[in-house]
Amino acid sequence: MESIQKSRGTFKQIGQIIFWIAIASTILVPLFIMLCSNPDAFMKVRGIEYNLESLATGERVILSLMFILMPLVIAFGAYHFYKLFALYEKGIIFTKENIQHFNAIGATLILWWFVGVFIDLGRGLIGQHNGISISSFQPIIMLPTLIGATIIQIGRVMDEGRKLREEQELTV
Amino acid sequence: MSIIITLDVMLAIRKMQLNELAGRVGITAQNLSVLKTGKAKAIRFSTLEEICRALDCQPGDILKFEPADQEN
């Protein structure tokens, strides 16, 4: 029992660390892109290097967004992961709060896929403007979306469990 | 819910306290309070049997059916 409690605590801490790393990168990397005026500064996005000095303001905004969105999604997921395991640590399982965090984790994985598509499109757009030919987009893998949808479904099953538990508690 | 619990009426008729009934039935006063206030979602036959035995009444004396939409 104690080891389970301990592992739940570890998961909670990992979630917390990922959350803060994601938040820090959300703020710092785009700031670097927007403010950088060093001609030697390069930014690598999915295997392609861009010279920041050569980018127009609009392109810099798109590149910043490409860097902001993914850490934001990760921070969102990590926050809910942390909150979920904080509840598990307290022994709270079948509650509305738990199910909300569960659904949020599922939604994070679906969002992950959409952000991946956006990054690929942005990468192509900036590459085209800068004379870098990108023959094809990286294969879009739907796996995170499927896992996300499955997690949301499990959340629904847990909601049914919560209703059953509530009913059992109110049976005299 | 259309099922109305009239346990408080029976308790008043029998001049019995909730705690005393809980002791006789063998359930906690909190659980009995849940039943009395109408928050309960279900009642076990065994509990109903014990309540009827303790209050010397019929199930119909503590349970009433009143349809929710009475438009007539």
mmCIF file of C-alpha atoms in Angstrom, chain A:
data_model
loop_
_atom_site.group_PDB
_atom_site.id
_atom_site.type_symbol
_atom_site.label_atom_id
_atom_site.label_comp_id
_atom_site.label_asym_id
_atom_site.label_seq_id
_atom_site.Cartn_x
_atom_site.Cartn_y
_atom_site.Cartn_z
ATOM 1 C CA MET A 1 0.000 0.000 0.000
ATOM 2 C CA GLU A 2 2.815 2.359 0.931
ATOM 3 C CA SER A 3 4.663 1.654 -2.327
ATOM 4 C CA ILE A 4 1.512 2.453 -4.351
ATOM 5 C CA GLN A 5 1.165 5.706 -2.440
ATOM 6 C CA LYS A 6 4.833 6.460 -3.139
ATOM 7 C CA SER A 7 4.546 5.772 -6.881
ATOM 8 C CA ARG A 8 1.459 7.998 -7.073
ATOM 9 C CA GLY A 9 3.501 10.746 -5.429
ATOM 10 C CA THR A 10 6.298 10.235 -7.990
ATOM 11 C CA PHE A 11 3.826 10.510 -10.893
ATOM 12 C CA LYS A 12 2.486 13.691 -9.322
ATOM 13 C CA GLN A 13 5.991 15.174 -9.071
ATOM 14 C CA ILE A 14 6.852 14.205 -12.676
ATOM 15 C CA GLY A 15 3.660 15.923 -13.846
ATOM 16 C CA GLN A 16 4.604 19.036 -11.874
ATOM 17 C CA ILE A 17 8.145 19.133 -13.347
ATOM 18 C CA ILE A 18 6.886 18.674 -16.946
ATOM 19 C CA PHE A 19 4.365 21.453 -16.342
ATOM 20 C CA TRP A 20 7.007 23.975 -15.229
ATOM 21 C CA ILE A 21 9.458 23.028 -18.019
ATOM 22 C CA ALA A 22 6.677 23.453 -20.580
ATOM 23 C CA ILE A 23 5.637 26.810 -19.118
ATOM 24 C CA ALA A 24 9.251 28.052 -19.124
ATOM 25 C CA SER A 25 9.797 27.003 -22.743
ATOM 26 C CA THR A 26 6.465 28.589 -23.740
ATOM 27 C CA ILE A 27 7.730 31.955 -22.532
ATOM 28 C CA LEU A 28 11.467 31.803 -23.247
ATOM 29 C CA VAL A 29 11.725 30.313 -26.770
ATOM 30 C CA PRO A 30 9.202 32.635 -28.475
ATOM 31 C CA LEU A 31 10.784 35.617 -26.685
ATOM 32 C CA PHE A 32 14.138 34.574 -28.143
ATOM 33 C CA ILE A 33 12.630 34.289 -31.659
ATOM 34 C CA MET A 34 10.872 37.655 -31.483
ATOM 35 C CA LEU A 35 13.744 39.620 -30.019
ATOM 36 C CA CYS A 36 16.751 37.952 -31.611
ATOM 37 C CA SER A 37 18.700 40.159 -34.052
ATOM 38 C CA ASN A 38 21.824 38.061 -34.293
ATOM 39 C CA PRO A 39 22.462 36.976 -37.934
ATOM 40 C CA ASP A 40 24.104 33.783 -36.750
ATOM 41 C CA ALA A 41 21.047 32.684 -34.799
ATOM 42 C CA PHE A 42 19.405 29.611 -36.285
ATOM 43 C CA MET A 43 16.307 27.847 -35.219
ATOM 44 C CA LYS A 44 15.759 24.217 -36.048
ATOM 45 C CA VAL A 45 12.156 23.156 -36.599
ATOM 46 C CA ARG A 46 11.613 19.498 -37.378
ATOM 47 C CA GLY A 47 14.938 19.073 -39.106
ATOM 48 C CA ILE A 48 15.008 22.355 -41.034
ATOM 49 C CA GLU A 49 17.125 25.309 -39.923
ATOM 50 C CA TYR A 50 15.845 28.845 -40.310
ATOM 51 C CA ASN A 51 18.009 31.938 -40.073
ATOM 52 C CA LEU A 52 16.057 34.140 -37.696
ATOM 53 C CA GLU A 53 17.508 37.335 -39.187
ATOM 54 C CA SER A 54 16.055 36.529 -42.611
ATOM 55 C CA LEU A 55 12.514 36.009 -41.339
ATOM 56 C CA ALA A 56 9.818 38.670 -41.725
ATOM 57 C CA THR A 57 7.766 39.744 -38.696
ATOM 58 C CA GLY A 58 4.784 37.631 -39.742
ATOM 59 C CA GLU A 59 7.001 34.609 -40.197
ATOM 60 C CA ARG A 60 8.521 35.206 -36.786
ATOM 61 C CA VAL A 61 5.027 35.281 -35.280
ATOM 62 C CA ILE A 62 4.161 31.972 -36.998
ATOM 63 C CA LEU A 63 7.466 30.450 -35.848
ATOM 64 C CA SER A 64 6.799 31.694 -32.298
ATOM 65 C CA LEU A 65 3.329 30.167 -32.390
ATOM 66 C CA MET A 66 4.888 26.922 -33.589
ATOM 67 C CA PHE A 67 7.021 26.965 -30.467
ATOM 68 C CA ILE A 68 4.333 28.245 -28.088
ATOM 69 C CA LEU A 69 1.534 25.823 -28.937
ATOM 70 C CA MET A 70 3.280 22.516 -28.290
ATOM 71 C CA PRO A 71 4.628 23.435 -24.810
ATOM 72 C CA LEU A 72 1.239 24.931 -23.965
ATOM 73 C CA VAL A 73 -0.492 21.676 -24.858
ATOM 74 C CA ILE A 74 2.128 19.737 -22.885
ATOM 75 C CA ALA A 75 1.705 22.109 -19.907
ATOM 76 C CA PHE A 76 -2.064 21.664 -20.069
ATOM 77 C CA GLY A 77 -1.732 17.873 -20.098
ATOM 78 C CA ALA A 78 0.973 17.829 -17.416
ATOM 79 C CA TYR A 79 -1.121 20.084 -15.149
ATOM 80 C CA HIS A 80 -4.101 17.740 -15.336
ATOM 81 C CA PHE A 81 -1.812 14.716 -14.940
ATOM 82 C CA TYR A 82 -0.383 16.295 -11.787
ATOM 83 C CA LYS A 83 -3.840 17.172 -10.419
ATOM 84 C CA LEU A 84 -5.161 13.662 -11.187
ATOM 85 C CA PHE A 85 -2.335 11.963 -9.307
ATOM 86 C CA ALA A 86 -2.639 14.468 -6.464
ATOM 87 C CA LEU A 87 -6.222 13.218 -6.065
ATOM 88 C CA TYR A 88 -5.133 9.569 -6.359
ATOM 89 C CA GLU A 89 -2.548 10.184 -3.648
ATOM 90 C CA LYS A 90 -5.362 11.324 -1.355
ATOM 91 C CA GLY A 91 -7.331 8.183 -2.266
ATOM 92 C CA ILE A 92 -9.993 10.111 -4.213
ATOM 93 C CA ILE A 93 -10.923 8.042 -7.261
ATOM 94 C CA PHE A 94 -14.494 8.155 -8.522
ATOM 95 C CA THR A 95 -15.298 11.864 -8.377
ATOM 96 C CA LYS A 96 -16.372 14.470 -10.931
ATOM 97 C CA GLU A 97 -13.015 16.223 -10.533
ATOM 98 C CA ASN A 98 -11.115 13.034 -11.428
ATOM 99 C CA ILE A 99 -13.210 12.548 -14.543
ATOM 100 C CA GLN A 100 -12.640 16.162 -15.629
ATOM 101 C CA HIS A 101 -8.854 15.666 -15.361
ATOM 102 C CA PHE A 102 -9.165 12.388 -17.233
ATOM 103 C CA ASN A 103 -11.069 14.057 -20.069
ATOM 104 C CA ALA A 104 -8.544 16.904 -20.149
ATOM 105 C CA ILE A 105 -5.675 14.416 -20.591
ATOM 106 C CA GLY A 106 -7.570 12.808 -23.473
ATOM 107 C CA ALA A 107 -8.234 16.219 -25.020
ATOM 108 C CA THR A 108 -4.522 17.037 -24.701
ATOM 109 C CA LEU A 109 -3.611 14.084 -26.894
ATOM 110 C CA ILE A 110 -6.173 15.120 -29.513
ATOM 111 C CA LEU A 111 -4.883 18.721 -29.390
ATOM 112 C CA TRP A 112 -1.347 17.370 -29.742
ATOM 113 C CA TRP A 113 -2.285 15.999 -33.148
ATOM 114 C CA PHE A 114 -3.843 19.303 -34.290
ATOM 115 C CA VAL A 115 -0.774 21.255 -33.134
ATOM 116 C CA GLY A 116 1.426 18.780 -35.018
ATOM 117 C CA VAL A 117 -0.537 19.501 -38.196
ATOM 118 C CA PHE A 118 -0.216 23.269 -37.575
ATOM 119 C CA ILE A 119 3.546 22.975 -37.080
ATOM 120 C CA ASP A 120 3.915 20.993 -40.292
ATOM 121 C CA LEU A 121 1.889 23.590 -42.198
ATOM 122 C CA GLY A 122 3.847 26.483 -40.665
ATOM 123 C CA ARG A 123 7.107 24.747 -41.423
ATOM 124 C CA GLY A 124 6.086 24.381 -45.052
ATOM 125 C CA LEU A 125 4.925 27.997 -45.296
ATOM 126 C CA ILE A 126 8.084 29.531 -43.826
ATOM 127 C CA GLY A 127 10.259 27.139 -45.778
ATOM 128 C CA GLN A 128 8.565 28.135 -49.039
ATOM 129 C CA HIS A 129 9.107 31.852 -48.384
ATOM 130 C CA ASN A 130 12.753 31.287 -47.636
ATOM 131 C CA GLY A 131 13.515 29.145 -50.649
ATOM 132 C CA ILE A 132 13.746 25.896 -48.732
ATOM 133 C CA SER A 133 11.874 23.288 -50.652
ATOM 134 C CA ILE A 134 9.994 20.817 -48.503
ATOM 135 C CA SER A 135 8.962 17.954 -50.711
ATOM 136 C CA SER A 136 6.396 16.440 -48.388
ATOM 137 C CA PHE A 137 5.049 16.851 -44.900
ATOM 138 C CA GLN A 138 6.098 14.405 -42.284
ATOM 139 C CA PRO A 139 3.588 11.580 -42.041
ATOM 140 C CA ILE A 140 0.761 12.631 -39.777
ATOM 141 C CA ILE A 141 0.306 9.922 -37.194
ATOM 142 C CA MET A 142 -3.210 9.667 -35.808
ATOM 143 C CA LEU A 143 -2.166 7.471 -32.873
ATOM 144 C CA PRO A 144 -2.285 10.239 -30.185
ATOM 145 C CA THR A 145 -5.800 11.154 -31.343
ATOM 146 C CA LEU A 146 -6.940 7.557 -31.031
ATOM 147 C CA ILE A 147 -5.367 7.210 -27.584
ATOM 148 C CA GLY A 148 -6.950 10.554 -26.564
ATOM 149 C CA ALA A 149 -10.379 9.413 -27.731
ATOM 150 C CA THR A 150 -9.918 6.134 -25.831
ATOM 151 C CA ILE A 151 -8.994 8.016 -22.653
ATOM 152 C CA ILE A 152 -12.111 10.194 -22.987
ATOM 153 C CA GLN A 153 -14.172 7.008 -23.377
ATOM 154 C CA ILE A 154 -12.548 5.562 -20.232
ATOM 155 C CA GLY A 155 -13.507 8.845 -18.541
ATOM 156 C CA ARG A 156 -17.124 8.183 -19.510
ATOM 157 C CA VAL A 157 -16.937 4.677 -18.062
ATOM 158 C CA MET A 158 -15.489 6.175 -14.868
ATOM 159 C CA ASP A 159 -18.393 8.626 -14.790
ATOM 160 C CA GLU A 160 -20.783 5.665 -14.876
ATOM 161 C CA GLY A 161 -18.771 4.143 -12.016
ATOM 162 C CA ARG A 162 -19.085 7.413 -10.090
ATOM 163 C CA LYS A 163 -22.878 7.380 -10.548
ATOM 164 C CA LEU A 164 -23.037 3.756 -9.352
ATOM 165 C CA ARG A 165 -20.898 4.585 -6.318
ATOM 166 C CA GLU A 166 -23.104 7.568 -5.480
ATOM 167 C CA GLU A 167 -26.181 5.388 -5.795
ATOM 168 C CA GLN A 168 -24.625 2.735 -3.579
ATOM 169 C CA GLU A 169 -23.744 5.343 -0.981
ATOM 170 C CA LEU A 170 -27.346 6.572 -0.955
ATOM 171 C CA THR A 171 -28.786 3.090 -0.542
ATOM 172 C CA VAL A 172 -30.086 2.620 2.976
#
